[in-house]
């Protein structure tokens, strides 16, 4: 069964450094998402992306965050200057269609640790 | 508000059915009900979704009340691998595919 893959599985970085989290969505999917989960807290929506532009973003997704689909297969989340509070699991997801009837398929996440 | 209400935790025995309840009393006519689960150290995993009718797939069944104010996820025979946090999510048509996760129900399966 096709799946969403994320790399790396664990990323450690120092405060103020830039990080790029990478995702390969399911190949025929057109809608892409990033969610995050701070340890012990809920899964939170960050951003959705379609047709090479952001469809929707949450209040968490400020100017420090950006997303890109640099080629036909990868989808990336960049954090420009990491803060301690950015430490979390970051999950990429994709779906074949947009809408409340369309299920999301999630990757197993990248654990980001900011020291 | 897209809030749903679920019990914090439930326990089941292996090979027995499990009924996980969810209340969504303010649901509107176009909101779908989605269930996801999250196994330890993994991302959320889609389980099932529905609008009005009961739904079945290889993982589970979803029973939706006639008034749509509640639903029940049914695992027909629980296995140890079903131990996870189960999330009932009201997917609002106006929110596109944006999902709002709550605390979910922590399911423990006893051998």
JSON list of C-alpha atoms in Angstrom, two decimals:
[
{"chain": "A", "resi": 1, "resn": "UNK", "atom": "CA", "xyz": [0.00, 0.00, 0.00]},
{"chain": "A", "resi": 2, "resn": "UNK", "atom": "CA", "xyz": [1.41, 3.44, -0.91]},
{"chain": "A", "resi": 3, "resn": "UNK", "atom": "CA", "xyz": [2.53, 5.53, 2.02]},
{"chain": "A", "resi": 4, "resn": "UNK", "atom": "CA", "xyz": [3.80, 8.95, 2.95]},
{"chain": "A", "resi": 5, "resn": "UNK", "atom": "CA", "xyz": [7.48, 8.93, 3.84]},
{"chain": "A", "resi": 6, "resn": "UNK", "atom": "CA", "xyz": [9.32, 11.50, 5.92]},
{"chain": "A", "resi": 7, "resn": "UNK", "atom": "CA", "xyz": [12.99, 12.19, 6.43]},
{"chain": "A", "resi": 8, "resn": "UNK", "atom": "CA", "xyz": [14.86, 12.43, 8.67]},
{"chain": "A", "resi": 9, "resn": "UNK", "atom": "CA", "xyz": [13.13, 10.52, 11.43]},
{"chain": "A", "resi": 10, "resn": "UNK", "atom": "CA", "xyz": [14.94, 12.60, 14.03]},
{"chain": "A", "resi": 11, "resn": "UNK", "atom": "CA", "xyz": [16.57, 16.00, 13.63]},
{"chain": "A", "resi": 12, "resn": "UNK", "atom": "CA", "xyz": [18.53, 17.78, 16.33]},
{"chain": "A", "resi": 13, "resn": "UNK", "atom": "CA", "xyz": [19.38, 21.41, 15.79]},
{"chain": "A", "resi": 14, "resn": "UNK", "atom": "CA", "xyz": [20.56, 24.41, 17.75]},
{"chain": "A", "resi": 15, "resn": "UNK", "atom": "CA", "xyz": [18.31, 27.36, 18.45]},
{"chain": "A", "resi": 16, "resn": "UNK", "atom": "CA", "xyz": [18.47, 29.89, 15.64]},
{"chain": "A", "resi": 17, "resn": "UNK", "atom": "CA", "xyz": [19.45, 27.38, 12.98]},
{"chain": "A", "resi": 18, "resn": "UNK", "atom": "CA", "xyz": [17.40, 26.64, 9.88]},
{"chain": "A", "resi": 19, "resn": "UNK", "atom": "CA", "xyz": [15.92, 23.19, 9.37]},
{"chain": "A", "resi": 20, "resn": "UNK", "atom": "CA", "xyz": [14.22, 21.56, 6.43]},
{"chain": "A", "resi": 21, "resn": "UNK", "atom": "CA", "xyz": [11.91, 18.63, 6.99]},
{"chain": "A", "resi": 22, "resn": "UNK", "atom": "CA", "xyz": [11.22, 16.50, 3.96]},
{"chain": "A", "resi": 23, "resn": "UNK", "atom": "CA", "xyz": [8.24, 14.48, 2.86]},
{"chain": "A", "resi": 24, "resn": "UNK", "atom": "CA", "xyz": [7.36, 12.33, -0.11]},
{"chain": "A", "resi": 25, "resn": "UNK", "atom": "CA", "xyz": [3.56, 12.25, -0.39]},
{"chain": "A", "resi": 26, "resn": "UNK", "atom": "CA", "xyz": [1.60, 9.47, -2.05]},
{"chain": "A", "resi": 27, "resn": "UNK", "atom": "CA", "xyz": [2.32, 9.78, -5.75]},
{"chain": "A", "resi": 28, "resn": "UNK", "atom": "CA", "xyz": [-1.12, 10.57, -7.17]},
{"chain": "A", "resi": 29, "resn": "UNK", "atom": "CA", "xyz": [-2.14, 12.88, -4.34]},
{"chain": "A", "resi": 30, "resn": "UNK", "atom": "CA", "xyz": [-2.54, 16.58, -5.01]},
{"chain": "A", "resi": 31, "resn": "UNK", "atom": "CA", "xyz": [-3.13, 18.07, -1.55]},
{"chain": "A", "resi": 32, "resn": "UNK", "atom": "CA", "xyz": [-0.42, 18.26, 1.05]},
{"chain": "A", "resi": 33, "resn": "UNK", "atom": "CA", "xyz": [-0.35, 19.17, 4.72]},
{"chain": "A", "resi": 34, "resn": "UNK", "atom": "CA", "xyz": [1.91, 19.67, 7.69]},
{"chain": "A", "resi": 35, "resn": "UNK", "atom": "CA", "xyz": [0.79, 19.01, 11.24]},
{"chain": "A", "resi": 36, "resn": "UNK", "atom": "CA", "xyz": [2.79, 19.01, 14.42]},
{"chain": "A", "resi": 37, "resn": "UNK", "atom": "CA", "xyz": [2.47, 17.45, 17.87]},
{"chain": "A", "resi": 38, "resn": "UNK", "atom": "CA", "xyz": [4.33, 18.82, 20.83]},
{"chain": "A", "resi": 39, "resn": "UNK", "atom": "CA", "xyz": [5.13, 16.05, 23.31]},
{"chain": "A", "resi": 40, "resn": "UNK", "atom": "CA", "xyz": [2.05, 15.17, 25.33]},
{"chain": "A", "resi": 41, "resn": "UNK", "atom": "CA", "xyz": [-0.21, 17.56, 23.43]},
{"chain": "A", "resi": 42, "resn": "UNK", "atom": "CA", "xyz": [-2.72, 17.40, 20.60]},
{"chain": "A", "resi": 43, "resn": "UNK", "atom": "CA", "xyz": [-1.95, 17.06, 16.92]},
{"chain": "A", "resi": 44, "resn": "UNK", "atom": "CA", "xyz": [-2.16, 20.59, 15.45]},
{"chain": "A", "resi": 45, "resn": "UNK", "atom": "CA", "xyz": [-2.71, 21.73, 11.88]},
{"chain": "A", "resi": 46, "resn": "UNK", "atom": "CA", "xyz": [-0.01, 23.96, 10.42]},
{"chain": "A", "resi": 47, "resn": "UNK", "atom": "CA", "xyz": [-0.63, 24.39, 6.70]},
{"chain": "A", "resi": 48, "resn": "UNK", "atom": "CA", "xyz": [-2.26, 22.95, 3.60]},
{"chain": "A", "resi": 49, "resn": "UNK", "atom": "CA", "xyz": [-0.82, 23.24, 0.09]},
{"chain": "A", "resi": 50, "resn": "UNK", "atom": "CA", "xyz": [-2.27, 22.72, -3.35]},
{"chain": "A", "resi": 51, "resn": "UNK", "atom": "CA", "xyz": [-1.26, 23.67, -6.85]},
{"chain": "A", "resi": 52, "resn": "UNK", "atom": "CA", "xyz": [2.01, 25.17, -5.64]},
{"chain": "A", "resi": 53, "resn": "UNK", "atom": "CA", "xyz": [0.49, 27.53, -3.17]},
{"chain": "A", "resi": 54, "resn": "UNK", "atom": "CA", "xyz": [-0.70, 27.61, 0.40]},
{"chain": "A", "resi": 55, "resn": "UNK", "atom": "CA", "xyz": [-4.44, 26.93, 0.68]},
{"chain": "A", "resi": 56, "resn": "UNK", "atom": "CA", "xyz": [-4.77, 27.53, 4.37]},
{"chain": "A", "resi": 57, "resn": "UNK", "atom": "CA", "xyz": [-2.51, 28.08, 7.36]},
{"chain": "A", "resi": 58, "resn": "UNK", "atom": "CA", "xyz": [-2.97, 28.22, 11.10]},
{"chain": "A", "resi": 59, "resn": "UNK", "atom": "CA", "xyz": [-1.83, 30.92, 13.49]},
{"chain": "A", "resi": 60, "resn": "UNK", "atom": "CA", "xyz": [1.15, 28.72, 14.36]},
{"chain": "A", "resi": 61, "resn": "UNK", "atom": "CA", "xyz": [2.45, 28.99, 10.80]},
{"chain": "A", "resi": 62, "resn": "UNK", "atom": "CA", "xyz": [4.12, 32.38, 11.05]},
{"chain": "A", "resi": 63, "resn": "UNK", "atom": "CA", "xyz": [6.84, 33.98, 8.94]},
{"chain": "A", "resi": 64, "resn": "UNK", "atom": "CA", "xyz": [9.44, 31.59, 10.32]},
{"chain": "A", "resi": 65, "resn": "UNK", "atom": "CA", "xyz": [7.77, 28.72, 8.46]},
{"chain": "A", "resi": 66, "resn": "UNK", "atom": "CA", "xyz": [7.61, 28.08, 4.74]},
{"chain": "A", "resi": 67, "resn": "UNK", "atom": "CA", "xyz": [6.60, 25.17, 2.54]},
{"chain": "A", "resi": 68, "resn": "UNK", "atom": "CA", "xyz": [7.70, 24.20, -0.91]},
{"chain": "A", "resi": 69, "resn": "UNK", "atom": "CA", "xyz": [7.21, 21.49, -3.49]},
{"chain": "A", "resi": 70, "resn": "UNK", "atom": "CA", "xyz": [10.61, 21.72, -5.17]},
{"chain": "A", "resi": 71, "resn": "UNK", "atom": "CA", "xyz": [9.94, 18.91, -7.64]},
{"chain": "A", "resi": 72, "resn": "UNK", "atom": "CA", "xyz": [7.25, 16.43, -8.56]},
{"chain": "A", "resi": 73, "resn": "UNK", "atom": "CA", "xyz": [7.72, 14.22, -5.55]},
{"chain": "A", "resi": 74, "resn": "UNK", "atom": "CA", "xyz": [9.00, 16.12, -2.50]},
{"chain": "A", "resi": 75, "resn": "UNK", "atom": "CA", "xyz": [7.17, 18.45, -0.14]},
{"chain": "A", "resi": 76, "resn": "UNK", "atom": "CA", "xyz": [9.24, 20.36, 2.40]},
{"chain": "A", "resi": 77, "resn": "UNK", "atom": "CA", "xyz": [8.71, 22.38, 5.57]},
{"chain": "A", "resi": 78, "resn": "UNK", "atom": "CA", "xyz": [11.39, 24.93, 6.39]},
{"chain": "A", "resi": 79, "resn": "UNK", "atom": "CA", "xyz": [11.80, 26.63, 9.74]},
{"chain": "A", "resi": 80, "resn": "UNK", "atom": "CA", "xyz": [14.13, 29.59, 9.25]},
{"chain": "A", "resi": 81, "resn": "UNK", "atom": "CA", "xyz": [15.32, 30.26, 12.77]},
{"chain": "A", "resi": 82, "resn": "UNK", "atom": "CA", "xyz": [14.33, 27.53, 15.16]},
{"chain": "A", "resi": 83, "resn": "UNK", "atom": "CA", "xyz": [13.20, 28.22, 18.71]},
{"chain": "A", "resi": 84, "resn": "UNK", "atom": "CA", "xyz": [13.09, 25.87, 21.66]},
{"chain": "A", "resi": 85, "resn": "UNK", "atom": "CA", "xyz": [9.29, 25.76, 21.40]},
{"chain": "A", "resi": 86, "resn": "UNK", "atom": "CA", "xyz": [9.53, 24.38, 17.87]},
{"chain": "A", "resi": 87, "resn": "UNK", "atom": "CA", "xyz": [10.57, 21.04, 19.37]},
{"chain": "A", "resi": 88, "resn": "UNK", "atom": "CA", "xyz": [7.84, 18.63, 18.33]},
{"chain": "A", "resi": 89, "resn": "UNK", "atom": "CA", "xyz": [6.89, 15.77, 16.03]},
{"chain": "A", "resi": 90, "resn": "UNK", "atom": "CA", "xyz": [6.12, 17.10, 12.57]},
{"chain": "A", "resi": 91, "resn": "UNK", "atom": "CA", "xyz": [3.78, 15.05, 10.43]},
{"chain": "A", "resi": 92, "resn": "UNK", "atom": "CA", "xyz": [3.31, 15.38, 6.71]},
{"chain": "A", "resi": 93, "resn": "UNK", "atom": "CA", "xyz": [0.04, 14.23, 5.15]},
{"chain": "A", "resi": 94, "resn": "UNK", "atom": "CA", "xyz": [-1.48, 14.03, 1.71]},
{"chain": "A", "resi": 95, "resn": "UNK", "atom": "CA", "xyz": [-4.89, 13.45, 0.18]},
{"chain": "A", "resi": 96, "resn": "UNK", "atom": "CA", "xyz": [-6.21, 12.80, -3.29]},
{"chain": "A", "resi": 97, "resn": "UNK", "atom": "CA", "xyz": [-8.96, 15.36, -3.02]},
{"chain": "A", "resi": 98, "resn": "UNK", "atom": "CA", "xyz": [-9.86, 18.36, -0.95]},
{"chain": "A", "resi": 99, "resn": "UNK", "atom": "CA", "xyz": [-12.91, 18.36, 1.21]},
{"chain": "A", "resi": 100, "resn": "UNK", "atom": "CA", "xyz": [-14.32, 16.99, 4.41]},
{"chain": "A", "resi": 101, "resn": "UNK", "atom": "CA", "xyz": [-15.02, 13.63, 2.76]},
{"chain": "A", "resi": 102, "resn": "UNK", "atom": "CA", "xyz": [-11.41, 13.00, 1.78]},
{"chain": "A", "resi": 103, "resn": "UNK", "atom": "CA", "xyz": [-9.21, 11.08, 4.24]},
{"chain": "A", "resi": 104, "resn": "UNK", "atom": "CA", "xyz": [-5.66, 12.18, 4.97]},
{"chain": "A", "resi": 105, "resn": "UNK", "atom": "CA", "xyz": [-2.71, 9.83, 4.86]},
{"chain": "A", "resi": 106, "resn": "UNK", "atom": "CA", "xyz": [0.01, 10.69, 7.34]},
{"chain": "A", "resi": 107, "resn": "UNK", "atom": "CA", "xyz": [3.68, 9.88, 7.50]},
{"chain": "A", "resi": 108, "resn": "UNK", "atom": "CA", "xyz": [5.34, 8.67, 10.69]},
{"chain": "A", "resi": 109, "resn": "UNK", "atom": "CA", "xyz": [6.84, 12.04, 11.38]},
{"chain": "A", "resi": 110, "resn": "UNK", "atom": "CA", "xyz": [10.12, 13.79, 12.03]},
{"chain": "A", "resi": 111, "resn": "UNK", "atom": "CA", "xyz": [11.03, 14.39, 15.64]},
{"chain": "A", "resi": 112, "resn": "UNK", "atom": "CA", "xyz": [12.60, 17.85, 15.81]},
{"chain": "A", "resi": 113, "resn": "UNK", "atom": "CA", "xyz": [14.64, 18.64, 18.89]},
{"chain": "A", "resi": 114, "resn": "UNK", "atom": "CA", "xyz": [15.86, 22.21, 19.30]},
{"chain": "A", "resi": 115, "resn": "UNK", "atom": "CA", "xyz": [18.59, 22.69, 21.88]},
{"chain": "B", "resi": 1, "resn": "UNK", "atom": "CA", "xyz": [-17.03, 24.81, 17.06]},
{"chain": "B", "resi": 2, "resn": "UNK", "atom": "CA", "xyz": [-15.92, 21.48, 15.58]},
{"chain": "B", "resi": 3, "resn": "UNK", "atom": "CA", "xyz": [-15.58, 19.86, 18.99]},
{"chain": "B", "resi": 4, "resn": "UNK", "atom": "CA", "xyz": [-16.34, 16.22, 19.65]},
{"chain": "B", "resi": 5, "resn": "UNK", "atom": "CA", "xyz": [-16.51, 14.49, 23.00]},
{"chain": "B", "resi": 6, "resn": "UNK", "atom": "CA", "xyz": [-14.88, 11.13, 23.67]},
{"chain": "B", "resi": 7, "resn": "UNK", "atom": "CA", "xyz": [-14.02, 9.21, 26.83]},
{"chain": "B", "resi": 8, "resn": "UNK", "atom": "CA", "xyz": [-10.41, 9.72, 27.86]},
{"chain": "B", "resi": 9, "resn": "UNK", "atom": "CA", "xyz": [-9.71, 6.01, 28.03]},
{"chain": "B", "resi": 10, "resn": "UNK", "atom": "CA", "xyz": [-11.23, 2.58, 27.48]},
{"chain": "B", "resi": 11, "resn": "UNK", "atom": "CA", "xyz": [-10.09, -0.96, 28.05]},
{"chain": "B", "resi": 12, "resn": "UNK", "atom": "CA", "xyz": [-10.83, -4.09, 26.15]},
{"chain": "B", "resi": 13, "resn": "UNK", "atom": "CA", "xyz": [-9.77, -7.70, 26.09]},
{"chain": "B", "resi": 14, "resn": "UNK", "atom": "CA", "xyz": [-8.05, -9.26, 23.13]},
{"chain": "B", "resi": 15, "resn": "UNK", "atom": "CA", "xyz": [-10.39, -10.83, 20.56]},
{"chain": "B", "resi": 16, "resn": "UNK", "atom": "CA", "xyz": [-13.43, -9.07, 21.98]},
{"chain": "B", "resi": 17, "resn": "UNK", "atom": "CA", "xyz": [-15.37, -6.33, 20.19]},
{"chain": "B", "resi": 18, "resn": "UNK", "atom": "CA", "xyz": [-14.73, -2.72, 21.15]},
{"chain": "B", "resi": 19, "resn": "UNK", "atom": "CA", "xyz": [-17.24, 0.09, 20.84]},
{"chain": "B", "resi": 20, "resn": "UNK", "atom": "CA", "xyz": [-15.67, 3.55, 20.98]},
{"chain": "B", "resi": 21, "resn": "UNK", "atom": "CA", "xyz": [-18.28, 6.30, 21.41]},
{"chain": "B", "resi": 22, "resn": "UNK", "atom": "CA", "xyz": [-18.17, 9.88, 20.20]},
{"chain": "B", "resi": 23, "resn": "UNK", "atom": "CA", "xyz": [-20.59, 12.75, 20.70]},
{"chain": "B", "resi": 24, "resn": "UNK", "atom": "CA", "xyz": [-20.85, 15.53, 18.15]},
{"chain": "B", "resi": 25, "resn": "UNK", "atom": "CA", "xyz": [-24.14, 17.14, 19.11]},
{"chain": "B", "resi": 26, "resn": "UNK", "atom": "CA", "xyz": [-23.57, 20.36, 17.11]},
{"chain": "B", "resi": 27, "resn": "UNK", "atom": "CA", "xyz": [-22.75, 18.61, 13.87]},
{"chain": "B", "resi": 28, "resn": "UNK", "atom": "CA", "xyz": [-24.12, 20.22, 10.71]},
{"chain": "B", "resi": 29, "resn": "UNK", "atom": "CA", "xyz": [-25.57, 18.45, 7.73]},
{"chain": "B", "resi": 30, "resn": "UNK", "atom": "CA", "xyz": [-22.46, 18.53, 5.57]},
{"chain": "B", "resi": 31, "resn": "UNK", "atom": "CA", "xyz": [-19.89, 17.60, 8.22]},
{"chain": "B", "resi": 32, "resn": "UNK", "atom": "CA", "xyz": [-18.28, 14.22, 7.81]},
{"chain": "B", "resi": 33, "resn": "UNK", "atom": "CA", "xyz": [-17.26, 12.10, 10.80]},
{"chain": "B", "resi": 34, "resn": "UNK", "atom": "CA", "xyz": [-13.72, 10.84, 10.56]},
{"chain": "B", "resi": 35, "resn": "UNK", "atom": "CA", "xyz": [-11.87, 8.42, 12.80]},
{"chain": "B", "resi": 36, "resn": "UNK", "atom": "CA", "xyz": [-8.12, 8.26, 13.00]},
{"chain": "B", "resi": 37, "resn": "UNK", "atom": "CA", "xyz": [-5.89, 6.40, 15.38]},
{"chain": "B", "resi": 38, "resn": "UNK", "atom": "CA", "xyz": [-2.35, 6.99, 16.54]},
{"chain": "B", "resi": 39, "resn": "UNK", "atom": "CA", "xyz": [-0.18, 4.13, 17.63]},
{"chain": "B", "resi": 40, "resn": "UNK", "atom": "CA", "xyz": [2.77, 4.92, 19.92]},
{"chain": "B", "resi": 41, "resn": "UNK", "atom": "CA", "xyz": [5.54, 6.81, 18.10]},
{"chain": "B", "resi": 42, "resn": "UNK", "atom": "CA", "xyz": [3.63, 6.88, 14.82]},
{"chain": "B", "resi": 43, "resn": "UNK", "atom": "CA", "xyz": [1.65, 9.37, 12.81]},
{"chain": "B", "resi": 44, "resn": "UNK", "atom": "CA", "xyz": [-2.15, 9.42, 12.80]},
{"chain": "B", "resi": 45, "resn": "UNK", "atom": "CA", "xyz": [-3.64, 6.64, 10.71]},
{"chain": "B", "resi": 46, "resn": "UNK", "atom": "CA", "xyz": [-6.95, 6.95, 8.88]},
{"chain": "B", "resi": 47, "resn": "UNK", "atom": "CA", "xyz": [-9.50, 4.39, 10.07]},
{"chain": "B", "resi": 48, "resn": "UNK", "atom": "CA", "xyz": [-12.89, 5.21, 8.58]},
{"chain": "B", "resi": 49, "resn": "UNK", "atom": "CA", "xyz": [-15.26, 8.06, 7.80]},
{"chain": "B", "resi": 50, "resn": "UNK", "atom": "CA", "xyz": [-18.93, 8.58, 7.05]},
{"chain": "B", "resi": 51, "resn": "UNK", "atom": "CA", "xyz": [-21.70, 11.11, 6.62]},
{"chain": "B", "resi": 52, "resn": "UNK", "atom": "CA", "xyz": [-25.06, 9.51, 7.42]},
{"chain": "B", "resi": 53, "resn": "UNK", "atom": "CA", "xyz": [-25.06, 5.80, 6.72]},
{"chain": "B", "resi": 54, "resn": "UNK", "atom": "CA", "xyz": [-23.16, 3.17, 8.62]},
{"chain": "B", "resi": 55, "resn": "UNK", "atom": "CA", "xyz": [-19.85, 2.30, 7.01]},
{"chain": "B", "resi": 56, "resn": "UNK", "atom": "CA", "xyz": [-17.68, -0.78, 7.00]},
{"chain": "B", "resi": 57, "resn": "UNK", "atom": "CA", "xyz": [-14.14, -1.34, 5.87]},
{"chain": "B", "resi": 58, "resn": "UNK", "atom": "CA", "xyz": [-11.40, -3.86, 6.56]},
{"chain": "B", "resi": 59, "resn": "UNK", "atom": "CA", "xyz": [-10.32, -2.06, 9.73]},
{"chain": "B", "resi": 60, "resn": "UNK", "atom": "CA", "xyz": [-13.57, -1.20, 11.45]},
{"chain": "B", "resi": 61, "resn": "UNK", "atom": "CA", "xyz": [-17.24, -0.26, 11.26]},
{"chain": "B", "resi": 62, "resn": "UNK", "atom": "CA", "xyz": [-18.74, 3.14, 11.89]},
{"chain": "B", "resi": 63, "resn": "UNK", "atom": "CA", "xyz": [-22.26, 3.36, 13.27]},
{"chain": "B", "resi": 64, "resn": "UNK", "atom": "CA", "xyz": [-23.81, 6.80, 12.99]},
{"chain": "B", "resi": 65, "resn": "UNK", "atom": "CA", "xyz": [-26.88, 7.71, 15.01]},
{"chain": "B", "resi": 66, "resn": "UNK", "atom": "CA", "xyz": [-29.97, 8.65, 13.06]},
{"chain": "B", "resi": 67, "resn": "UNK", "atom": "CA", "xyz": [-29.83, 12.22, 14.35]},
{"chain": "B", "resi": 68, "resn": "UNK", "atom": "CA", "xyz": [-26.04, 12.26, 13.63]},
{"chain": "B", "resi": 69, "resn": "UNK", "atom": "CA", "xyz": [-25.30, 13.67, 17.08]},
{"chain": "B", "resi": 70, "resn": "UNK", "atom": "CA", "xyz": [-23.20, 10.67, 17.99]},
{"chain": "B", "resi": 71, "resn": "UNK", "atom": "CA", "xyz": [-21.30, 7.84, 16.40]},
{"chain": "B", "resi": 72, "resn": "UNK", "atom": "CA", "xyz": [-19.55, 4.65, 17.45]},
{"chain": "B", "resi": 73, "resn": "UNK", "atom": "CA", "xyz": [-16.40, 3.14, 16.06]},
{"chain": "B", "resi": 74, "resn": "UNK", "atom": "CA", "xyz": [-16.56, -0.64, 16.25]},
{"chain": "B", "resi": 75, "resn": "UNK", "atom": "CA", "xyz": [-13.50, -2.85, 16.21]},
{"chain": "B", "resi": 76, "resn": "UNK", "atom": "CA", "xyz": [-14.94, -6.32, 15.75]},
{"chain": "B", "resi": 77, "resn": "UNK", "atom": "CA", "xyz": [-12.11, -8.26, 17.35]},
{"chain": "B", "resi": 78, "resn": "UNK", "atom": "CA", "xyz": [-9.53, -6.25, 19.19]},
{"chain": "B", "resi": 79, "resn": "UNK", "atom": "CA", "xyz": [-5.89, -7.25, 18.92]},
{"chain": "B", "resi": 80, "resn": "UNK", "atom": "CA", "xyz": [-2.92, -6.01, 20.90]},
{"chain": "B", "resi": 81, "resn": "UNK", "atom": "CA", "xyz": [-1.95, -3.98, 17.83]},
{"chain": "B", "resi": 82, "resn": "UNK", "atom": "CA", "xyz": [-5.17, -1.99, 18.16]},
{"chain": "B", "resi": 83, "resn": "UNK", "atom": "CA", "xyz": [-3.91, -0.32, 21.32]},
{"chain": "B", "resi": 84, "resn": "UNK", "atom": "CA", "xyz": [-3.75, 3.33, 20.32]},
{"chain": "B", "resi": 85, "resn": "UNK", "atom": "CA", "xyz": [-5.32, 6.75, 20.77]},
{"chain": "B", "resi": 86, "resn": "UNK", "atom": "CA", "xyz": [-8.50, 6.94, 18.70]},
{"chain": "B", "resi": 87, "resn": "UNK", "atom": "CA", "xyz": [-9.63, 10.33, 17.45]},
{"chain": "B", "resi": 88, "resn": "UNK", "atom": "CA", "xyz": [-13.17, 11.16, 16.39]},
{"chain": "B", "resi": 89, "resn": "UNK", "atom": "CA", "xyz": [-13.08, 14.27, 14.21]},
{"chain": "B", "resi": 90, "resn": "UNK", "atom": "CA", "xyz": [-15.87, 16.32, 12.76]},
{"chain": "B", "resi": 91, "resn": "UNK", "atom": "CA", "xyz": [-14.63, 17.39, 9.35]},
{"chain": "B", "resi": 92, "resn": "UNK", "atom": "CA", "xyz": [-16.36, 20.60, 8.40]},
{"chain": "B", "resi": 93, "resn": "UNK", "atom": "CA", "xyz": [-16.92, 21.19, 4.73]},
{"chain": "B", "resi": 94, "resn": "UNK", "atom": "CA", "xyz": [-15.90, 24.83, 5.21]},
{"chain": "B", "resi": 95, "resn": "UNK", "atom": "CA", "xyz": [-12.54, 23.69, 6.60]},
{"chain": "B", "resi": 96, "resn": "UNK", "atom": "CA", "xyz": [-11.63, 21.73, 3.52]},
{"chain": "B", "resi": 97, "resn": "UNK", "atom": "CA", "xyz": [-9.36, 18.91, 4.57]},
{"chain": "B", "resi": 98, "resn": "UNK", "atom": "CA", "xyz": [-8.13, 20.66, 7.71]},
{"chain": "B", "resi": 99, "resn": "UNK", "atom": "CA", "xyz": [-8.62, 18.33, 10.67]},
{"chain": "B", "resi": 100, "resn": "UNK", "atom": "CA", "xyz": [-8.96, 19.46, 14.27]},
{"chain": "B", "resi": 101, "resn": "UNK", "atom": "CA", "xyz": [-7.68, 16.75, 16.59]},
{"chain": "B", "resi": 102, "resn": "UNK", "atom": "CA", "xyz": [-8.91, 16.51, 20.16]},
{"chain": "B", "resi": 103, "resn": "UNK", "atom": "CA", "xyz": [-7.54, 14.44, 23.01]},
{"chain": "B", "resi": 104, "resn": "UNK", "atom": "CA", "xyz": [-9.00, 11.20, 21.72]},
{"chain": "B", "resi": 105, "resn": "UNK", "atom": "CA", "xyz": [-9.64, 7.93, 23.55]},
{"chain": "B", "resi": 106, "resn": "UNK", "atom": "CA", "xyz": [-6.68, 5.89, 24.74]},
{"chain": "B", "resi": 107, "resn": "UNK", "atom": "CA", "xyz": [-7.61, 2.27, 24.07]},
{"chain": "B", "resi": 108, "resn": "UNK", "atom": "CA", "xyz": [-5.83, -0.38, 26.11]},
{"chain": "B", "resi": 109, "resn": "UNK", "atom": "CA", "xyz": [-6.15, -3.97, 24.94]},
{"chain": "B", "resi": 110, "resn": "UNK", "atom": "CA", "xyz": [-5.51, -6.63, 27.55]},
{"chain": "B", "resi": 111, "resn": "UNK", "atom": "CA", "xyz": [-4.14, -10.03, 26.50]}
]
